[in-house]
Amino acid sequence: MKQVPMVDLVGQYNKIKPEVDNAIAEVLTNASFINGPAVKKFQANLENYLGIKHVIPCANGTDALQVAMMALNLQPGDEVITTSFTFIATAEVIALLHLTPVLVDVLPDTYNIDPAAIERAITPKTKAIVPVHLFGQCSDMDAVMKIAKKYNLFVIEDNAQAIGADYHSKDGSVKKAGTIGHIGCTSFFPSKNLGCYGDGGAIFTNDDALAAQMRVVVNHGMVVRYYHDYVGVNSRLDSIQAAILDIKLKHLDEYAEARRFAAEFYNKAFASCDKLKTPATASFTNHVFHQYTLVTHCVNRQNLMDHLQSKGISSAIYYPVGLHEQKAYVDPRYKKGDFPVTEALCKTVFSLPIHTEFDVETLQYVVDSVLEFLK
Ligand SMILES: *Cc1c(COP(=O)(O)O)cnc(C)c1O
């Protein structure tokens, strides 16, 4: 039977195998595994691609968020506003640093943070906002930055899912996702749009002082060798991963094109199906489709997913539970019903396979299998 996994990293690797194998061999030959030339080269190329002054590579996307918050010198009890519909890492680092996560609901069409809800959640203790560019399209950054300016707040973009997406500001400028707020964070987890072959992450900023502080934080809070002025962490991108990422970066735009092709194929096929709502893209962003997520209407979602599995087609639920209903994050401030959009999405969304290696036959097979169940 045909197998359609969520991602096809082997197919993608096979197309760039000679380049990648050479790059890995080069790192092995010069044995500079940590902070080697490959890391500096990738850092410079990513800065150039993003149009940002500073990229600070680190060990993963979760660390990127944590380092950003440490560098901003947020204090226990400070409130950080983020969305109730995201991967746990976003809220996890807030909690780990003894900051207070303040959750707000998302918009029903884009699943991204609701700016009006942000403003309602602001208190004198609010210090930062963490919008998440969920599934591959930007949050409404003009609105977020306007609120941040008004209340003097930091903005940390969680850009783990939208690297390469363009944001079109009302002032006419076009910026890359993750370069609009004070700090942007990303993950190079293998299945992300720019994924390495292990763990990796990076932090972006245009602010020289913040960049310097983050370089200190990722390196044990060390300013002068063996003199530790801050409590830091050990968070590094290794040279092998950087060498791989440097090659994949050259293909990032064409990877986004391939993802958009698949998404448009799905969109067309499901456009007239009243049981499925296809993903909407906001006017101010393009979409790099980290996930292709549909909202079901009057459908037994589990039965649909089981049907797809019986045809060899993977699917997944991002995310089944809102942050406010996660056991580890139960909080007397929040109860069931507080985030109605998030809760409705958790019950109805599912994501189809999307990656860079589809052919039309496979996409048609997925579409036919979905529609067969719904007819
Ligand atoms: C993947 C992801 C992260 C964390 O990245 P890791 O590299 O796995 O630590 C953070 N936020 C979001 C929205 C993500 O999708």
Tab-separated table of C-alpha atoms and ligand atoms in Angstrom:
chain	number	residue	atom	x	y	z
A	1	MET	CA	0.000	0.000	0.000
A	2	LYS	CA	1.076	3.563	-0.669
A	3	GLN	CA	2.526	5.229	2.426
A	4	VAL	CA	2.148	8.980	2.891
A	5	PRO	CA	4.060	10.178	5.947
A	6	MET	CA	3.650	13.696	7.411
A	7	VAL	CA	7.125	14.641	6.139
A	8	ASP	CA	9.615	13.124	3.678
A	9	LEU	CA	13.051	13.999	4.976
A	10	VAL	CA	14.703	11.073	3.202
A	11	GLY	CA	13.409	12.183	-0.195
A	12	GLN	CA	14.593	15.700	0.527
A	13	TYR	CA	18.039	14.504	1.645
A	14	ASN	CA	18.490	12.349	-1.450
A	15	LYS	CA	18.227	15.443	-3.657
A	16	ILE	CA	21.020	17.288	-1.841
A	17	LYS	CA	23.024	14.255	-0.703
A	18	PRO	CA	26.377	14.995	-2.393
A	19	GLU	CA	26.455	18.579	-1.070
A	20	VAL	CA	25.415	17.553	2.440
A	21	ASP	CA	27.775	14.597	2.624
A	22	ASN	CA	30.674	16.807	1.529
A	23	ALA	CA	29.822	19.464	4.074
A	24	ILE	CA	29.657	16.916	6.899
A	25	ALA	CA	32.931	15.345	5.759
A	26	GLU	CA	34.576	18.751	5.839
A	27	VAL	CA	33.578	19.287	9.468
A	28	LEU	CA	34.865	15.812	10.335
A	29	THR	CA	38.147	16.523	8.584
A	30	ASN	CA	38.870	19.772	10.380
A	31	ALA	CA	37.334	18.462	13.652
A	32	SER	CA	36.029	21.865	14.722
A	33	PHE	CA	32.794	20.419	16.022
A	34	ILE	CA	31.815	23.317	18.272
A	35	ASN	CA	31.768	26.945	17.079
A	36	GLY	CA	33.705	25.982	13.977
A	37	PRO	CA	33.826	27.922	10.708
A	38	ALA	CA	30.627	26.182	9.550
A	39	VAL	CA	28.691	27.821	12.381
A	40	LYS	CA	30.011	31.292	11.563
A	41	LYS	CA	29.312	30.815	7.860
A	42	PHE	CA	25.736	29.692	8.445
A	43	GLN	CA	25.177	32.500	10.918
A	44	ALA	CA	26.316	35.101	8.376
A	45	ASN	CA	24.247	33.564	5.575
A	46	LEU	CA	21.144	33.432	7.749
A	47	GLU	CA	21.642	37.068	8.806
A	48	ASN	CA	21.842	37.953	5.150
A	49	TYR	CA	18.780	35.909	4.198
A	50	LEU	CA	16.669	37.370	6.988
A	51	GLY	CA	17.972	40.908	6.592
A	52	ILE	CA	18.817	41.040	10.286
A	53	LYS	CA	21.915	42.310	12.073
A	54	HIS	CA	22.449	39.448	14.506
A	55	VAL	CA	21.754	35.723	14.453
A	56	ILE	CA	22.761	33.857	17.602
A	57	PRO	CA	22.746	30.116	16.980
A	58	CYS	CA	21.722	27.891	19.898
A	59	ALA	CA	20.823	24.307	20.715
A	60	ASN	CA	17.089	24.266	19.948
A	61	GLY	CA	14.022	26.451	19.611
A	62	THR	CA	13.004	26.089	23.233
A	63	ASP	CA	16.407	27.372	24.358
A	64	ALA	CA	16.072	30.252	21.902
A	65	LEU	CA	12.903	31.392	23.683
A	66	GLN	CA	14.456	30.891	27.116
A	67	VAL	CA	17.650	32.771	26.251
A	68	ALA	CA	15.593	35.646	24.829
A	69	MET	CA	13.663	35.970	28.079
A	70	MET	CA	16.830	35.672	30.183
A	71	ALA	CA	18.561	38.375	28.167
A	72	LEU	CA	15.633	40.743	28.672
A	73	ASN	CA	16.254	40.374	32.406
A	74	LEU	CA	12.621	39.575	33.140
A	75	GLN	CA	12.018	39.005	36.855
A	76	PRO	CA	9.932	36.368	38.648
A	77	GLY	CA	6.302	37.445	38.633
A	78	ASP	CA	6.617	39.509	35.457
A	79	GLU	CA	3.785	38.672	33.100
A	80	VAL	CA	4.382	37.443	29.571
A	81	ILE	CA	1.429	37.315	27.204
A	82	THR	CA	1.202	34.499	24.690
A	83	THR	CA	-1.395	32.407	22.888
A	84	SER	CA	-3.389	29.506	24.310
A	85	PHE	CA	-3.088	27.638	20.988
A	86	THR	CA	0.572	26.744	20.451
A	87	PHE	CA	3.241	24.164	21.121
A	88	ILE	CA	4.022	23.920	24.824
A	89	ALA	CA	7.605	25.250	24.513
A	90	THR	CA	6.318	28.812	24.302
A	91	ALA	CA	4.712	28.733	27.749
A	92	GLU	CA	7.189	26.245	29.204
A	93	VAL	CA	10.124	28.640	29.247
A	94	ILE	CA	7.959	31.389	30.742
A	95	ALA	CA	7.029	29.036	33.585
A	96	LEU	CA	10.614	27.724	33.989
A	97	LEU	CA	11.901	31.256	34.544
A	98	HIS	CA	9.169	31.815	37.176
A	99	LEU	CA	7.551	34.403	34.966
A	100	THR	CA	3.784	34.322	34.725
A	101	PRO	CA	2.312	33.146	31.433
A	102	VAL	CA	-0.781	35.145	30.553
A	103	LEU	CA	-2.772	33.398	27.864
A	104	VAL	CA	-4.969	34.971	25.236
A	105	ASP	CA	-7.167	33.408	22.584
A	106	VAL	CA	-6.472	33.190	18.857
A	107	LEU	CA	-8.344	34.375	15.784
A	108	PRO	CA	-10.650	31.751	14.254
A	109	ASP	CA	-9.446	32.161	10.654
A	110	THR	CA	-5.634	32.216	11.040
A	111	TYR	CA	-5.267	30.552	14.485
A	112	ASN	CA	-2.817	33.339	15.397
A	113	ILE	CA	-2.886	35.526	18.487
A	114	ASP	CA	-5.806	37.971	18.735
A	115	PRO	CA	-4.373	41.495	19.146
A	116	ALA	CA	-7.557	42.811	20.788
A	117	ALA	CA	-7.266	40.049	23.387
A	118	ILE	CA	-3.627	41.017	24.040
A	119	GLU	CA	-4.596	44.545	24.918
A	120	ARG	CA	-7.321	43.354	27.293
A	121	ALA	CA	-4.783	41.111	29.100
A	122	ILE	CA	-2.259	43.850	29.859
A	123	THR	CA	-1.647	44.716	33.517
A	124	PRO	CA	1.043	46.812	35.256
A	125	LYS	CA	3.086	43.578	35.550
A	126	THR	CA	3.097	42.836	31.808
A	127	LYS	CA	6.622	42.929	30.376
A	128	ALA	CA	6.536	41.037	27.089
A	129	ILE	CA	4.358	39.595	24.340
A	130	VAL	CA	5.219	36.351	22.544
A	131	PRO	CA	3.249	36.037	19.307
A	132	VAL	CA	3.609	32.638	17.633
A	133	HIS	CA	3.565	32.544	13.833
A	134	LEU	CA	1.561	29.354	13.854
A	135	PHE	CA	1.651	26.789	11.052
A	136	GLY	CA	3.671	29.091	8.751
A	137	GLN	CA	2.011	32.502	8.565
A	138	CYS	CA	2.764	35.683	10.491
A	139	SER	CA	0.671	37.063	13.307
A	140	ASP	CA	-0.642	40.607	12.888
A	141	MET	CA	2.674	42.224	13.807
A	142	ASP	CA	1.611	45.812	13.053
A	143	ALA	CA	-1.084	45.435	15.697
A	144	VAL	CA	1.243	43.628	18.143
A	145	MET	CA	4.024	46.212	17.768
A	146	LYS	CA	1.571	49.069	18.186
A	147	ILE	CA	0.354	47.618	21.501
A	148	ALA	CA	3.947	46.921	22.578
A	149	LYS	CA	4.927	50.508	21.879
A	150	LYS	CA	1.905	51.922	23.676
A	151	TYR	CA	2.593	49.892	26.849
A	152	ASN	CA	6.402	49.743	26.523
A	153	LEU	CA	6.610	45.949	26.203
A	154	PHE	CA	9.158	43.626	24.597
A	155	VAL	CA	8.065	41.456	21.686
A	156	ILE	CA	9.611	38.026	21.197
A	157	GLU	CA	8.408	36.303	18.024
A	158	ASP	CA	8.164	32.531	18.234
A	159	ASN	CA	9.101	31.869	14.639
A	160	ALA	CA	9.717	28.126	14.936
A	161	GLN	CA	7.061	27.437	12.291
A	162	ALA	CA	7.340	30.335	9.860
A	163	ILE	CA	10.985	30.854	8.911
A	164	GLY	CA	11.133	32.372	5.423
A	165	ALA	CA	7.615	33.862	5.513
A	166	ASP	CA	7.263	37.517	4.475
A	167	TYR	CA	5.428	40.096	6.532
A	168	HIS	CA	3.981	43.099	4.687
A	169	SER	CA	3.698	46.018	7.064
A	170	LYS	CA	1.184	48.840	6.623
A	171	ASP	CA	4.154	51.208	6.164
A	172	GLY	CA	4.977	49.393	2.923
A	173	SER	CA	8.035	47.541	4.222
A	174	VAL	CA	8.435	43.802	3.755
A	175	LYS	CA	10.260	41.927	6.499
A	176	LYS	CA	11.012	38.294	7.187
A	177	ALA	CA	9.031	36.612	9.940
A	178	GLY	CA	10.996	36.761	13.179
A	179	THR	CA	12.708	40.067	12.388
A	180	ILE	CA	9.908	42.455	13.336
A	181	GLY	CA	9.837	42.263	17.136
A	182	HIS	CA	12.754	42.977	19.464
A	183	ILE	CA	13.815	39.330	19.298
A	184	GLY	CA	12.886	36.440	17.020
A	185	CYS	CA	13.348	32.769	17.885
A	186	THR	CA	13.410	29.731	15.667
A	187	SER	CA	13.918	25.983	15.769
A	188	PHE	CA	15.847	23.781	13.350
A	189	PHE	CA	14.144	20.583	14.540
A	190	PRO	CA	14.311	18.157	11.588
A	191	SER	CA	10.679	18.531	10.528
A	192	LYS	CA	10.650	22.333	10.677
A	193	ASN	CA	10.755	24.242	7.372
A	194	LEU	CA	14.502	24.774	7.831
A	195	GLY	CA	15.430	21.605	9.681
A	196	CYS	CA	18.796	20.097	10.532
A	197	TYR	CA	19.607	16.446	11.224
A	198	GLY	CA	19.365	16.716	14.975
A	199	ASP	CA	18.529	19.615	17.258
A	200	GLY	CA	19.224	23.261	16.564
A	201	GLY	CA	17.826	26.745	17.011
A	202	ALA	CA	18.607	30.425	16.637
A	203	ILE	CA	17.746	33.839	17.989
A	204	PHE	CA	17.538	37.000	15.844
A	205	THR	CA	17.774	40.660	16.749
A	206	ASN	CA	18.733	44.035	15.311
A	207	ASP	CA	19.653	45.319	18.778
A	208	ASP	CA	23.448	45.268	19.356
A	209	ALA	CA	23.217	45.294	23.147
A	210	LEU	CA	20.618	42.530	23.278
A	211	ALA	CA	22.669	40.443	20.842
A	212	ALA	CA	25.765	40.830	22.996
A	213	GLN	CA	23.802	39.838	26.095
A	214	MET	CA	22.321	36.773	24.374
A	215	ARG	CA	25.772	35.641	23.213
A	216	VAL	CA	26.817	35.814	26.870
A	217	VAL	CA	23.738	33.948	28.102
A	218	VAL	CA	24.151	31.026	25.658
A	219	ASN	CA	27.751	30.678	26.812
A	220	HIS	CA	27.372	30.170	30.591
A	221	GLY	CA	26.968	33.889	31.285
A	222	MET	CA	30.650	34.273	30.500
A	223	VAL	CA	31.919	37.731	29.523
A	224	VAL	CA	35.666	37.164	29.869
A	225	ARG	CA	36.888	33.568	29.681
A	226	TYR	CA	36.102	31.868	33.016
A	227	TYR	CA	34.596	35.030	34.473
A	228	HIS	CA	30.840	34.561	34.785
A	229	ASP	CA	28.912	37.797	35.257
A	230	TYR	CA	25.481	36.249	34.743
A	231	VAL	CA	23.792	32.917	35.313
A	232	GLY	CA	23.675	31.532	31.807
A	233	VAL	CA	23.080	28.266	30.018
A	234	ASN	CA	25.039	26.067	27.646
A	235	SER	CA	23.241	26.264	24.329
A	236	ARG	CA	25.146	25.724	21.088
A	237	LEU	CA	24.441	24.778	17.501
A	238	ASP	CA	27.088	22.240	16.558
A	239	SER	CA	29.183	22.589	13.418
A	240	ILE	CA	27.779	19.534	11.652
A	241	GLN	CA	24.230	20.849	12.015
A	242	ALA	CA	25.326	24.315	10.888
A	243	ALA	CA	26.991	22.861	7.784
A	244	ILE	CA	23.787	21.006	6.894
A	245	LEU	CA	21.634	24.070	7.557
A	246	ASP	CA	23.847	26.246	5.395
A	247	ILE	CA	23.091	24.002	2.433
A	248	LYS	CA	19.385	23.739	3.183
A	249	LEU	CA	19.119	27.531	3.605
A	250	LYS	CA	19.916	27.913	-0.110
A	251	HIS	CA	16.847	25.793	-0.842
A	252	LEU	CA	14.517	27.350	1.727
A	253	ASP	CA	12.539	29.488	-0.709
A	254	GLU	CA	12.113	26.630	-3.143
A	255	TYR	CA	11.022	24.407	-0.215
A	256	ALA	CA	8.386	27.009	0.680
A	257	GLU	CA	7.227	27.007	-2.961
A	258	ALA	CA	6.859	23.220	-2.884
A	259	ARG	CA	4.843	23.434	0.346
A	260	ARG	CA	2.617	26.140	-1.152
A	261	PHE	CA	2.053	24.008	-4.236
A	262	ALA	CA	0.806	21.140	-2.086
A	263	ALA	CA	-1.332	23.488	0.022
A	264	GLU	CA	-2.922	25.049	-3.051
A	265	PHE	CA	-3.636	21.597	-4.436
A	266	TYR	CA	-5.436	20.679	-1.199
A	267	ASN	CA	-7.196	24.066	-1.062
A	268	LYS	CA	-8.630	23.630	-4.541
A	269	ALA	CA	-9.679	20.065	-3.913
A	270	PHE	CA	-11.488	20.890	-0.661
A	271	ALA	CA	-12.867	24.302	-1.641
A	272	SER	CA	-16.405	23.113	-2.225
A	273	CYS	CA	-16.479	20.591	0.639
A	274	ASP	CA	-18.747	22.038	3.328
A	275	LYS	CA	-17.350	19.665	5.946
A	276	LEU	CA	-13.848	21.110	5.733
A	277	LYS	CA	-12.590	24.649	6.222
A	278	THR	CA	-9.336	25.213	4.358
A	279	PRO	CA	-6.641	27.413	5.923
A	280	ALA	CA	-6.975	31.161	5.338
A	281	THR	CA	-3.925	33.358	4.807
A	282	ALA	CA	-4.046	36.872	6.257
A	283	SER	CA	-3.517	39.724	3.790
A	284	PHE	CA	-0.317	40.958	5.461
A	285	THR	CA	1.664	37.709	5.228
A	286	ASN	CA	2.479	34.899	2.896
A	287	HIS	CA	2.234	31.330	4.112
A	288	VAL	CA	5.100	28.827	4.211
A	289	PHE	CA	2.810	25.990	5.345
A	290	HIS	CA	4.753	24.371	8.125
A	291	GLN	CA	1.455	22.583	8.629
A	292	TYR	CA	-1.590	22.236	6.435
A	293	THR	CA	-4.397	22.360	8.954
A	294	LEU	CA	-8.086	21.936	8.200
A	295	VAL	CA	-11.051	22.584	10.465
A	296	THR	CA	-13.659	19.834	10.301
A	297	HIS	CA	-17.368	20.565	10.508
A	298	CYS	CA	-19.842	17.854	11.563
A	299	VAL	CA	-17.210	15.158	10.999
A	300	ASN	CA	-16.014	12.460	13.384
A	301	ARG	CA	-12.396	13.551	13.267
A	302	GLN	CA	-10.980	10.372	14.769
A	303	ASN	CA	-12.841	8.190	12.291
A	304	LEU	CA	-11.569	10.325	9.422
A	305	MET	CA	-7.994	10.021	10.682
A	306	ASP	CA	-8.406	6.258	11.175
A	307	HIS	CA	-9.744	5.982	7.625
A	308	LEU	CA	-6.679	7.837	6.319
A	309	GLN	CA	-4.373	5.609	8.377
A	310	SER	CA	-6.023	2.540	6.838
A	311	LYS	CA	-4.953	3.967	3.470
A	312	GLY	CA	-1.386	4.510	4.639
A	313	ILE	CA	-1.864	8.266	5.054
A	314	SER	CA	-0.612	9.917	8.233
A	315	SER	CA	-2.383	12.856	9.799
A	316	ALA	CA	-1.989	14.662	13.113
A	317	ILE	CA	-3.744	16.979	15.530
A	318	TYR	CA	-1.901	20.228	16.232
A	319	TYR	CA	-2.984	20.773	18.984
A	320	PRO	CA	-5.444	18.584	20.873
A	321	VAL	CA	-5.397	20.600	24.126
A	322	GLY	CA	-5.152	24.336	24.776
A	323	LEU	CA	-2.348	25.456	27.074
A	324	HIS	CA	-4.873	26.458	29.766
A	325	GLU	CA	-6.119	22.866	29.944
A	326	GLN	CA	-2.686	21.206	30.111
A	327	LYS	CA	-2.244	19.438	33.439
A	328	ALA	CA	1.113	20.981	34.250
A	329	TYR	CA	-0.226	24.446	33.542
A	330	VAL	CA	-3.565	24.383	35.349
A	331	ASP	CA	-4.024	27.766	36.863
A	332	PRO	CA	-6.914	29.035	38.955
A	333	ARG	CA	-7.054	32.118	36.720
A	334	TYR	CA	-8.250	29.985	33.819
A	335	LYS	CA	-11.077	27.529	33.334
A	336	LYS	CA	-12.688	25.591	30.546
A	337	GLY	CA	-14.566	28.015	28.309
A	338	ASP	CA	-12.156	30.920	28.770
A	339	PHE	CA	-10.600	30.509	25.328
A	340	PRO	CA	-13.518	29.486	23.099
A	341	VAL	CA	-11.691	29.729	19.760
A	342	THR	CA	-8.782	27.628	21.013
A	343	GLU	CA	-11.139	25.077	22.532
A	344	ALA	CA	-13.192	24.792	19.333
A	345	LEU	CA	-10.018	24.394	17.246
A	346	CYS	CA	-8.646	21.711	19.582
A	347	LYS	CA	-11.802	19.671	18.969
A	348	THR	CA	-11.969	20.136	15.195
A	349	VAL	CA	-8.551	20.649	13.569
A	350	PHE	CA	-6.404	18.067	11.878
A	351	SER	CA	-3.316	18.374	9.704
A	352	LEU	CA	-2.551	16.514	6.486
A	353	PRO	CA	0.924	15.548	5.315
A	354	ILE	CA	2.766	18.517	3.860
A	355	HIS	CA	6.388	18.614	2.771
A	356	THR	CA	8.723	19.422	-0.073
A	357	GLU	CA	8.669	16.121	-1.957
A	358	PHE	CA	5.100	15.591	-3.184
A	359	ASP	CA	4.088	14.573	-6.648
A	360	VAL	CA	0.597	15.272	-7.960
A	361	GLU	CA	-0.392	11.582	-7.839
A	362	THR	CA	0.306	11.398	-4.119
A	363	LEU	CA	-1.554	14.633	-3.408
A	364	GLN	CA	-4.506	13.330	-5.427
A	365	TYR	CA	-4.411	10.075	-3.449
A	366	VAL	CA	-4.624	12.028	-0.164
A	367	VAL	CA	-7.452	14.203	-1.499
A	368	ASP	CA	-9.423	11.229	-2.843
A	369	SER	CA	-9.008	9.382	0.445
A	370	VAL	CA	-10.276	12.358	2.472
A	371	LEU	CA	-13.231	13.001	0.159
A	372	GLU	CA	-14.104	9.308	0.021
A	373	PHE	CA	-14.659	9.361	3.794
A	374	LEU	CA	-16.693	12.572	3.694
A	375	LYS	CA	-19.035	11.748	0.818
B	1	LIG	C1	9.093	23.402	17.460
B	1	LIG	C2	8.594	24.564	18.223
B	1	LIG	C3	9.306	25.088	19.322
B	1	LIG	C4	10.482	24.427	19.964
B	1	LIG	O1	11.500	24.042	19.159
B	1	LIG	P1	12.525	22.889	19.620
B	1	LIG	O2	13.670	23.069	18.683
B	1	LIG	O3	11.824	21.597	19.456
B	1	LIG	O4	12.906	23.151	21.024
B	1	LIG	C5	8.819	26.240	19.915
B	1	LIG	N1	7.702	26.826	19.499
B	1	LIG	C6	6.972	26.342	18.470
B	1	LIG	C7	5.732	27.064	18.040
B	1	LIG	C8	7.388	25.182	17.811
B	1	LIG	O5	6.664	24.703	16.803
